[in-house]
GROMACS .gro file of C-alpha atoms in nm:
model
  146
    1MET     CA    1   6.480  -2.526   3.371
    2ARG     CA    2   6.292  -2.202   3.386
    3TRP     CA    3   6.290  -2.050   3.729
    4VAL     CA    4   6.000  -1.817   3.804
    5SER     CA    5   5.939  -1.594   4.101
    6ASP     CA    6   5.560  -1.568   4.099
    7ASP     CA    7   5.241  -1.684   3.930
    8ALA     CA    8   5.240  -1.403   3.673
    9GLU     CA    9   5.588  -1.500   3.558
   10ARG     CA   10   5.484  -1.868   3.545
   11ARG     CA   11   5.186  -1.782   3.324
   12ALA     CA   12   5.407  -1.569   3.100
   13VAL     CA   13   5.643  -1.863   3.042
   14LEU     CA   14   5.349  -2.083   2.947
   15ALA     CA   15   5.215  -1.814   2.712
   16GLU     CA   16   5.552  -1.806   2.531
   17HIS     CA   17   5.497  -2.167   2.417
   18PRO     CA   18   5.132  -2.208   2.312
   19GLY     CA   19   5.199  -2.523   2.110
   20ALA     CA   20   5.380  -2.711   2.386
   21ALA     CA   21   5.244  -3.029   2.540
   22LEU     CA   22   5.174  -2.934   2.900
   23VAL     CA   23   5.205  -3.147   3.212
   24SER     CA   24   5.018  -2.947   3.470
   25ASN     CA   25   4.779  -2.968   3.759
   26GLU     CA   26   4.560  -2.734   3.555
   27LEU     CA   27   4.508  -3.008   3.293
   28PRO     CA   28   4.342  -3.291   3.484
   29LEU     CA   29   4.301  -3.643   3.358
   30ARG     CA   30   3.957  -3.744   3.235
   31ALA     CA   31   3.807  -3.891   3.552
   32ASN     CA   32   3.574  -4.126   3.365
   33LEU     CA   33   3.861  -4.289   3.174
   34THR     CA   34   4.132  -4.531   3.281
   35ALA     CA   35   4.497  -4.434   3.268
   36LEU     CA   36   4.535  -4.632   2.946
   37GLU     CA   37   4.236  -4.456   2.790
   38ASN     CA   38   4.367  -4.113   2.895
   39VAL     CA   39   4.693  -4.176   2.711
   40ALA     CA   40   4.529  -4.349   2.412
   41LEU     CA   41   4.302  -4.051   2.351
   42VAL     CA   42   4.594  -3.854   2.212
   43PRO     CA   43   4.683  -4.078   1.916
   44GLN     CA   44   4.314  -4.148   1.858
   45TYR     CA   45   4.231  -3.783   1.807
   46ARG     CA   46   4.560  -3.637   1.687
   47ARG     CA   47   4.637  -3.908   1.432
   48ASP     CA   48   4.291  -4.062   1.386
   49LEU     CA   49   4.405  -4.406   1.502
   50ASP     CA   50   4.155  -4.678   1.579
   51TRP     CA   51   4.118  -4.783   1.945
   52THR     CA   52   4.328  -5.099   1.913
   53SER     CA   53   4.626  -4.917   1.759
   54ALA     CA   54   4.601  -4.621   1.999
   55ALA     CA   55   4.571  -4.850   2.301
   56GLY     CA   56   4.873  -5.049   2.180
   57GLU     CA   57   5.082  -4.734   2.155
   58ALA     CA   58   4.959  -4.614   2.494
   59MET     CA   59   5.039  -4.948   2.658
   60ALA     CA   60   5.387  -4.944   2.507
   61LEU     CA   61   5.443  -4.601   2.663
   62LEU     CA   62   5.311  -4.721   3.000
   63GLU     CA   63   5.550  -5.016   2.986
   64ARG     CA   64   5.841  -4.797   2.881
   65LEU     CA   65   5.783  -4.572   3.182
   66GLY     CA   66   5.735  -4.872   3.412
   67CYS     CA   67   5.377  -4.793   3.510
   68ALA     CA   68   5.182  -5.054   3.314
   69ALA     CA   69   5.026  -5.180   3.638
   70CYS     CA   70   4.816  -4.863   3.664
   71ALA     CA   71   4.668  -4.896   3.311
   72GLY     CA   72   4.326  -4.994   3.441
   73LYS     CA   73   4.308  -4.737   3.721
   74ARG     CA   74   4.093  -4.427   3.704
   75ASP     CA   75   4.212  -4.088   3.828
   76ALA     CA   76   4.075  -4.125   4.182
   77GLU     CA   77   4.266  -4.454   4.225
   78LEU     CA   78   4.605  -4.317   4.114
   79THR     CA   79   4.880  -4.207   4.348
   80HIS     CA   80   5.036  -3.866   4.290
   81ALA     CA   81   5.332  -4.036   4.120
   82GLU     CA   82   5.111  -4.246   3.893
   83ARG     CA   83   4.896  -3.943   3.804
   84PHE     CA   84   5.210  -3.749   3.710
   85GLN     CA   85   5.331  -4.038   3.495
   86ILE     CA   86   4.999  -4.061   3.309
   87LYS     CA   87   4.994  -3.685   3.251
   88LEU     CA   88   5.352  -3.705   3.122
   89LEU     CA   89   5.261  -3.992   2.890
   90ARG     CA   90   4.954  -3.808   2.768
   91ALA     CA   91   5.178  -3.515   2.674
   92VAL     CA   92   5.444  -3.735   2.514
   93ALA     CA   93   5.192  -3.946   2.319
   94ALA     CA   94   5.171  -3.670   2.058
   95ALA     CA   95   5.551  -3.679   2.002
   96PRO     CA   96   5.565  -3.302   2.060
   97ALA     CA   97   5.858  -3.077   1.987
   98LEU     CA   98   5.828  -2.932   2.338
   99VAL     CA   99   5.696  -3.066   2.668
  100ILE     CA  100   5.652  -2.826   2.958
  101ILE     CA  101   5.627  -2.965   3.308
  102GLU     CA  102   5.500  -2.687   3.526
  103ARG     CA  103   5.529  -2.683   3.903
  104PRO     CA  104   5.627  -3.048   3.948
  105GLY     CA  105   5.619  -3.006   4.326
  106TYR     CA  106   5.249  -2.927   4.299
  107LEU     CA  107   5.197  -3.248   4.102
  108LEU     CA  108   5.421  -3.458   4.327
  109PRO     CA  109   5.373  -3.324   4.680
  110ASP     CA  110   5.469  -3.641   4.863
  111ILE     CA  111   5.806  -3.731   4.708
  112HIS     CA  112   6.143  -3.571   4.635
  113TYR     CA  113   6.038  -3.493   4.281
  114PRO     CA  114   6.349  -3.380   4.084
  115PRO     CA  115   6.501  -3.731   4.054
  116PHE     CA  116   6.157  -3.882   3.984
  117VAL     CA  117   6.092  -3.636   3.702
  118ASP     CA  118   6.444  -3.685   3.563
  119ALA     CA  119   6.401  -4.065   3.563
  120GLY     CA  120   6.071  -4.035   3.378
  121LEU     CA  121   6.217  -3.804   3.116
  122ALA     CA  122   6.519  -4.033   3.071
  123ALA     CA  123   6.291  -4.335   3.020
  124LEU     CA  124   6.100  -4.147   2.749
  125GLN     CA  125   6.403  -4.003   2.571
  126GLY     CA  126   6.340  -3.989   2.198
  127CYS     CA  127   5.960  -3.962   2.237
  128PHE     CA  128   5.962  -3.582   2.232
  129GLY     CA  129   6.191  -3.298   2.136
  130GLU     CA  130   6.274  -3.074   2.429
  131CYS     CA  131   6.147  -3.043   2.785
  132ILE     CA  132   6.126  -2.731   2.999
  133ILE     CA  133   6.056  -2.766   3.369
  134VAL     CA  134   5.896  -2.452   3.508
  135ASP     CA  135   5.940  -2.422   3.882
  136TYR     CA  136   5.960  -2.153   4.144
  137ALA     CA  137   6.308  -2.020   4.214
  138TRP     CA  138   6.286  -2.110   4.582
  139ASN     CA  139   6.281  -2.479   4.481
  140ALA     CA  140   6.619  -2.455   4.302
  141PRO     CA  141   6.810  -2.615   4.595
  142LEU     CA  142   6.606  -2.933   4.546
  143TYR     CA  143   6.755  -2.991   4.201
  144PRO     CA  144   7.099  -3.130   4.130
  145ALA     CA  145   7.340  -2.900   3.948
  146ARG     CA  146   7.290  -2.926   3.572
   0.00000   0.00000   0.00000
């Protein structure tokens, strides 16, 4: 966890880790693509995989996270929770050393997000190195003691 007190501090934390895979409201999904296609783009372009291989990897990640049912949905059809999951999978698809989830409450405004985020990260354990959640200090009481 990285607790920040304002937007300038939040941006500074992000600037400290330029190579991190970011899960953020500032990085929208491609609206013209399905959830599956949004996730499959990463192995297609990062590792030059063909569509069939990339889609297979993306579908395996969707299944692992328990959101395979939204594979054919486009951004406008996704719930906040599904959108978060697809953004998380898009970040994880590159097997990064560091994933940063910034302002999860902004991404998940309609649910108690700390346990939801924790469950997603637990389901994807081993797919990435480390994860930093960047949130405002006033949200600290929402999180369980770590």
